[in-house]
Amino acid sequence: MNICVFCSANEQLAPDSYAMAGELGAWAAKNGHSIVFGGHDAGLMHAVSKAAREAGGHVIGVVPRRIVEMGRLSPWMDVEIPTDDLTDRKQEMMARSEAFVVMPGGVGTLDELFTVAAMHTLDYHRKPIILWNIGGFWNSLAACLDDLQGKGAMRGAWTDHIRVATTLADVQLLLAD
């Protein structure tokens, strides 16, 4: 399976996020799964791609031109797929993946999450979307989504489209569904 990992390229996250990214990358590799990621050389993107490659896995980087221009291209890729911008990158990542794992991140990660979730709500795909709530990182987002749901702003329950995991074991079970 190609597992797309949406996550931060920043270095200021809690240390357990980096450890979990490494565990996900290593687990994926050892179980014959490929990692699809945004191709950046820092943060959780670096941790998950490095761990997957070091464990003998296959890593696909989908890289917007701007990351290359900034000199921030990850050295931990088997395949580099260039894109013009972030919109192209999301489309390419969705097309090449059978599942999405959303780790801690910022605005870019939220953009990726909401794009794949919105497409799921309209049946453009039925691929699993897993929000990995490491150390409660996504608690405020879950509360926001609960609030929107309570106000009638969503079709059905948001958890019909986005599944929440708190451990790697949860992620593994949700990927196996």
PDB file of C-alpha atoms in Angstrom:
ATOM      1  CA  MET A   1       0.000   0.000   0.000  1.00  0.00           C
ATOM      2  CA  ASN A   2       1.155   3.556  -0.674  1.00  0.00           C
ATOM      3  CA  ILE A   3       0.582   5.474   2.553  1.00  0.00           C
ATOM      4  CA  CYS A   4       0.505   9.230   2.164  1.00  0.00           C
ATOM      5  CA  VAL A   5       1.797  11.064   5.229  1.00  0.00           C
ATOM      6  CA  PHE A   6       0.735  14.679   5.625  1.00  0.00           C
ATOM      7  CA  CYS A   7       2.850  16.349   8.301  1.00  0.00           C
ATOM      8  CA  SER A   8       4.960  19.293   9.350  1.00  0.00           C
ATOM      9  CA  ALA A   9       8.307  20.326   7.927  1.00  0.00           C
ATOM     10  CA  ASN A  10       8.957  22.469  11.016  1.00  0.00           C
ATOM     11  CA  GLU A  11      11.422  21.598  13.762  1.00  0.00           C
ATOM     12  CA  GLN A  12       9.564  22.953  16.822  1.00  0.00           C
ATOM     13  CA  LEU A  13       7.161  20.095  17.509  1.00  0.00           C
ATOM     14  CA  ALA A  14       7.127  17.890  20.584  1.00  0.00           C
ATOM     15  CA  PRO A  15       9.846  15.197  20.525  1.00  0.00           C
ATOM     16  CA  ASP A  16       7.298  12.353  20.655  1.00  0.00           C
ATOM     17  CA  SER A  17       6.000  13.451  17.234  1.00  0.00           C
ATOM     18  CA  TYR A  18       9.415  12.787  15.664  1.00  0.00           C
ATOM     19  CA  ALA A  19       9.673   9.420  17.394  1.00  0.00           C
ATOM     20  CA  MET A  20       6.216   8.423  16.140  1.00  0.00           C
ATOM     21  CA  ALA A  21       7.046   9.577  12.599  1.00  0.00           C
ATOM     22  CA  GLY A  22      10.125   7.370  12.718  1.00  0.00           C
ATOM     23  CA  GLU A  23       8.122   4.416  14.018  1.00  0.00           C
ATOM     24  CA  LEU A  24       5.530   4.867  11.258  1.00  0.00           C
ATOM     25  CA  GLY A  25       8.205   5.002   8.555  1.00  0.00           C
ATOM     26  CA  ALA A  26      10.014   1.925   9.889  1.00  0.00           C
ATOM     27  CA  TRP A  27       6.775  -0.044  10.359  1.00  0.00           C
ATOM     28  CA  ALA A  28       5.608   0.818   6.826  1.00  0.00           C
ATOM     29  CA  ALA A  29       8.909  -0.330   5.325  1.00  0.00           C
ATOM     30  CA  LYS A  30       9.021  -3.569   7.299  1.00  0.00           C
ATOM     31  CA  ASN A  31       5.474  -4.384   6.194  1.00  0.00           C
ATOM     32  CA  GLY A  32       5.976  -3.725   2.481  1.00  0.00           C
ATOM     33  CA  HIS A  33       4.238  -0.344   2.357  1.00  0.00           C
ATOM     34  CA  SER A  34       5.592   2.735   0.590  1.00  0.00           C
ATOM     35  CA  ILE A  35       5.583   6.231   2.029  1.00  0.00           C
ATOM     36  CA  VAL A  36       4.328   9.136  -0.077  1.00  0.00           C
ATOM     37  CA  PHE A  37       5.285  12.517   1.372  1.00  0.00           C
ATOM     38  CA  GLY A  38       5.918  16.138   0.461  1.00  0.00           C
ATOM     39  CA  GLY A  39       9.646  15.835  -0.240  1.00  0.00           C
ATOM     40  CA  HIS A  40      10.943  18.357   2.328  1.00  0.00           C
ATOM     41  CA  ASP A  41      14.151  17.711   4.259  1.00  0.00           C
ATOM     42  CA  ALA A  42      13.013  18.852   7.725  1.00  0.00           C
ATOM     43  CA  GLY A  43      10.580  18.154  10.532  1.00  0.00           C
ATOM     44  CA  LEU A  44       8.315  15.148  10.545  1.00  0.00           C
ATOM     45  CA  MET A  45       8.718  14.830   6.771  1.00  0.00           C
ATOM     46  CA  HIS A  46      12.412  14.180   7.346  1.00  0.00           C
ATOM     47  CA  ALA A  47      11.759  11.763  10.218  1.00  0.00           C
ATOM     48  CA  VAL A  48       9.215   9.562   8.423  1.00  0.00           C
ATOM     49  CA  SER A  49      11.107   9.397   5.109  1.00  0.00           C
ATOM     50  CA  LYS A  50      14.490   8.728   6.716  1.00  0.00           C
ATOM     51  CA  ALA A  51      13.117   5.959   8.924  1.00  0.00           C
ATOM     52  CA  ALA A  52      11.338   4.309   5.996  1.00  0.00           C
ATOM     53  CA  ARG A  53      14.435   4.363   3.799  1.00  0.00           C
ATOM     54  CA  GLU A  54      16.736   3.165   6.575  1.00  0.00           C
ATOM     55  CA  ALA A  55      14.365   0.233   7.162  1.00  0.00           C
ATOM     56  CA  GLY A  56      14.583  -0.702   3.475  1.00  0.00           C
ATOM     57  CA  GLY A  57      11.304   0.881   2.412  1.00  0.00           C
ATOM     58  CA  HIS A  58      10.274   2.701  -0.733  1.00  0.00           C
ATOM     59  CA  VAL A  59       9.783   6.471  -0.413  1.00  0.00           C
ATOM     60  CA  ILE A  60       8.032   8.667  -2.952  1.00  0.00           C
ATOM     61  CA  GLY A  61       8.533  12.407  -2.638  1.00  0.00           C
ATOM     62  CA  VAL A  62       6.069  14.724  -4.344  1.00  0.00           C
ATOM     63  CA  VAL A  63       7.941  18.002  -4.448  1.00  0.00           C
ATOM     64  CA  PRO A  64       6.751  21.471  -5.410  1.00  0.00           C
ATOM     65  CA  ARG A  65       9.256  23.508  -7.405  1.00  0.00           C
ATOM     66  CA  ARG A  66       9.556  26.036  -4.557  1.00  0.00           C
ATOM     67  CA  ILE A  67      11.042  23.438  -2.161  1.00  0.00           C
ATOM     68  CA  VAL A  68      13.724  22.641  -4.725  1.00  0.00           C
ATOM     69  CA  GLU A  69      14.420  26.369  -5.230  1.00  0.00           C
ATOM     70  CA  MET A  70      14.805  26.777  -1.457  1.00  0.00           C
ATOM     71  CA  GLY A  71      17.371  23.954  -1.395  1.00  0.00           C
ATOM     72  CA  ARG A  72      15.212  21.901   0.985  1.00  0.00           C
ATOM     73  CA  LEU A  73      14.869  18.689  -1.032  1.00  0.00           C
ATOM     74  CA  SER A  74      14.885  15.509   1.057  1.00  0.00           C
ATOM     75  CA  PRO A  75      17.762  13.085   0.472  1.00  0.00           C
ATOM     76  CA  TRP A  76      15.513  10.197   1.623  1.00  0.00           C
ATOM     77  CA  MET A  77      13.551   9.514  -1.575  1.00  0.00           C
ATOM     78  CA  ASP A  78      13.599   6.688  -4.071  1.00  0.00           C
ATOM     79  CA  VAL A  79      11.336   8.583  -6.439  1.00  0.00           C
ATOM     80  CA  GLU A  80      11.054  12.350  -6.829  1.00  0.00           C
ATOM     81  CA  ILE A  81       7.927  13.636  -8.544  1.00  0.00           C
ATOM     82  CA  PRO A  82       8.196  17.353  -9.313  1.00  0.00           C
ATOM     83  CA  THR A  83       5.128  19.601  -9.227  1.00  0.00           C
ATOM     84  CA  ASP A  84       4.579  23.258  -9.956  1.00  0.00           C
ATOM     85  CA  ASP A  85       2.860  24.156  -6.692  1.00  0.00           C
ATOM     86  CA  LEU A  86       1.056  22.870  -3.607  1.00  0.00           C
ATOM     87  CA  THR A  87      -2.219  22.233  -5.425  1.00  0.00           C
ATOM     88  CA  ASP A  88      -0.462  20.000  -7.946  1.00  0.00           C
ATOM     89  CA  ARG A  89       1.349  18.283  -5.101  1.00  0.00           C
ATOM     90  CA  LYS A  90      -1.907  17.431  -3.307  1.00  0.00           C
ATOM     91  CA  GLN A  91      -3.443  16.039  -6.489  1.00  0.00           C
ATOM     92  CA  GLU A  92      -0.368  13.926  -7.200  1.00  0.00           C
ATOM     93  CA  MET A  93      -0.172  12.656  -3.611  1.00  0.00           C
ATOM     94  CA  MET A  94      -3.860  11.698  -3.642  1.00  0.00           C
ATOM     95  CA  ALA A  95      -3.519   9.894  -6.960  1.00  0.00           C
ATOM     96  CA  ARG A  96      -0.517   7.867  -5.769  1.00  0.00           C
ATOM     97  CA  SER A  97      -1.881   6.849  -2.353  1.00  0.00           C
ATOM     98  CA  GLU A  98      -4.290   4.282  -0.965  1.00  0.00           C
ATOM     99  CA  ALA A  99      -4.514   5.860   2.508  1.00  0.00           C
ATOM    100  CA  PHE A 100      -3.703   9.106   4.310  1.00  0.00           C
ATOM    101  CA  VAL A 101      -2.115   9.521   7.733  1.00  0.00           C
ATOM    102  CA  VAL A 102      -2.230  13.069   9.068  1.00  0.00           C
ATOM    103  CA  MET A 103       0.429  13.757  11.681  1.00  0.00           C
ATOM    104  CA  PRO A 104       1.020  17.017  13.569  1.00  0.00           C
ATOM    105  CA  GLY A 105       1.413  19.987  11.285  1.00  0.00           C
ATOM    106  CA  GLY A 106       0.326  23.509  10.530  1.00  0.00           C
ATOM    107  CA  VAL A 107      -1.570  25.336   7.821  1.00  0.00           C
ATOM    108  CA  GLY A 108      -0.217  23.178   4.980  1.00  0.00           C
ATOM    109  CA  THR A 109      -1.136  19.976   6.791  1.00  0.00           C
ATOM    110  CA  LEU A 110      -4.618  21.300   7.528  1.00  0.00           C
ATOM    111  CA  ASP A 111      -5.019  22.225   3.857  1.00  0.00           C
ATOM    112  CA  GLU A 112      -4.077  18.677   2.861  1.00  0.00           C
ATOM    113  CA  LEU A 113      -6.371  17.123   5.469  1.00  0.00           C
ATOM    114  CA  PHE A 114      -9.375  19.219   4.500  1.00  0.00           C
ATOM    115  CA  THR A 115      -8.833  18.674   0.786  1.00  0.00           C
ATOM    116  CA  VAL A 116      -8.842  14.878   1.088  1.00  0.00           C
ATOM    117  CA  ALA A 117     -11.687  14.970   3.639  1.00  0.00           C
ATOM    118  CA  ALA A 118     -13.874  17.206   1.449  1.00  0.00           C
ATOM    119  CA  MET A 119     -13.239  14.911  -1.508  1.00  0.00           C
ATOM    120  CA  HIS A 120     -14.169  11.934   0.685  1.00  0.00           C
ATOM    121  CA  THR A 121     -17.475  13.547   1.698  1.00  0.00           C
ATOM    122  CA  LEU A 122     -18.380  13.876  -1.996  1.00  0.00           C
ATOM    123  CA  ASP A 123     -17.301  10.298  -2.826  1.00  0.00           C
ATOM    124  CA  TYR A 124     -14.389  11.263  -5.033  1.00  0.00           C
ATOM    125  CA  HIS A 125     -12.514   8.583  -3.080  1.00  0.00           C
ATOM    126  CA  ARG A 126     -13.117   6.072  -0.277  1.00  0.00           C
ATOM    127  CA  LYS A 127      -9.533   5.961   0.957  1.00  0.00           C
ATOM    128  CA  PRO A 128      -9.006   5.960   4.720  1.00  0.00           C
ATOM    129  CA  ILE A 129      -8.057   9.279   6.317  1.00  0.00           C
ATOM    130  CA  ILE A 130      -6.422   8.869   9.724  1.00  0.00           C
ATOM    131  CA  LEU A 131      -5.853  11.852  11.990  1.00  0.00           C
ATOM    132  CA  TRP A 132      -3.024  10.754  14.283  1.00  0.00           C
ATOM    133  CA  ASN A 133      -3.614  12.670  17.492  1.00  0.00           C
ATOM    134  CA  ILE A 134      -0.148  12.259  19.001  1.00  0.00           C
ATOM    135  CA  GLY A 135      -0.067  13.596  22.545  1.00  0.00           C
ATOM    136  CA  GLY A 136      -3.400  15.354  22.027  1.00  0.00           C
ATOM    137  CA  PHE A 137      -1.988  17.538  19.229  1.00  0.00           C
ATOM    138  CA  TRP A 138      -5.298  17.556  17.321  1.00  0.00           C
ATOM    139  CA  ASN A 139      -7.648  17.880  20.339  1.00  0.00           C
ATOM    140  CA  SER A 140      -8.599  21.471  19.507  1.00  0.00           C
ATOM    141  CA  LEU A 141      -9.245  20.534  15.866  1.00  0.00           C
ATOM    142  CA  ALA A 142     -11.501  17.652  16.960  1.00  0.00           C
ATOM    143  CA  ALA A 143     -13.371  20.054  19.269  1.00  0.00           C
ATOM    144  CA  CYS A 144     -13.780  22.508  16.385  1.00  0.00           C
ATOM    145  CA  LEU A 145     -15.110  19.768  14.108  1.00  0.00           C
ATOM    146  CA  ASP A 146     -17.481  18.602  16.875  1.00  0.00           C
ATOM    147  CA  ASP A 147     -18.717  22.181  17.203  1.00  0.00           C
ATOM    148  CA  LEU A 148     -19.268  22.518  13.444  1.00  0.00           C
ATOM    149  CA  GLN A 149     -21.097  19.204  13.421  1.00  0.00           C
ATOM    150  CA  GLY A 150     -23.259  20.300  16.375  1.00  0.00           C
ATOM    151  CA  LYS A 151     -24.182  23.480  14.511  1.00  0.00           C
ATOM    152  CA  GLY A 152     -25.365  21.478  11.512  1.00  0.00           C
ATOM    153  CA  ALA A 153     -22.516  22.621   9.246  1.00  0.00           C
ATOM    154  CA  MET A 154     -21.542  19.080   8.238  1.00  0.00           C
ATOM    155  CA  ARG A 155     -23.233  16.230   6.436  1.00  0.00           C
ATOM    156  CA  GLY A 156     -23.292  13.494   9.049  1.00  0.00           C
ATOM    157  CA  ALA A 157     -20.496  12.910  11.512  1.00  0.00           C
ATOM    158  CA  TRP A 158     -17.013  14.153  10.646  1.00  0.00           C
ATOM    159  CA  THR A 159     -15.697  10.849  12.018  1.00  0.00           C
ATOM    160  CA  ASP A 160     -17.440   9.103   9.115  1.00  0.00           C
ATOM    161  CA  HIS A 161     -14.697  10.601   6.944  1.00  0.00           C
ATOM    162  CA  ILE A 162     -11.773  11.177   9.296  1.00  0.00           C
ATOM    163  CA  ARG A 163     -10.794   8.438  11.749  1.00  0.00           C
ATOM    164  CA  VAL A 164      -8.809   9.371  14.850  1.00  0.00           C
ATOM    165  CA  ALA A 165      -5.838   7.374  16.131  1.00  0.00           C
ATOM    166  CA  THR A 166      -3.787   8.007  19.259  1.00  0.00           C
ATOM    167  CA  THR A 167      -1.147   5.284  18.864  1.00  0.00           C
ATOM    168  CA  LEU A 168       0.732   3.572  16.059  1.00  0.00           C
ATOM    169  CA  ALA A 169      -1.267   0.426  16.858  1.00  0.00           C
ATOM    170  CA  ASP A 170      -4.464   2.440  16.201  1.00  0.00           C
ATOM    171  CA  VAL A 171      -3.036   3.663  12.882  1.00  0.00           C
ATOM    172  CA  GLN A 172      -2.146   0.098  11.891  1.00  0.00           C
ATOM    173  CA  LEU A 173      -5.659  -1.170  12.713  1.00  0.00           C
ATOM    174  CA  LEU A 174      -7.324   1.647  10.778  1.00  0.00           C
ATOM    175  CA  LEU A 175      -5.089   1.002   7.758  1.00  0.00           C
ATOM    176  CA  ALA A 176      -6.092  -2.666   7.866  1.00  0.00           C
ATOM    177  CA  ASP A 177      -9.837  -1.850   7.765  1.00  0.00           C
TER     178      ASP A 177
END
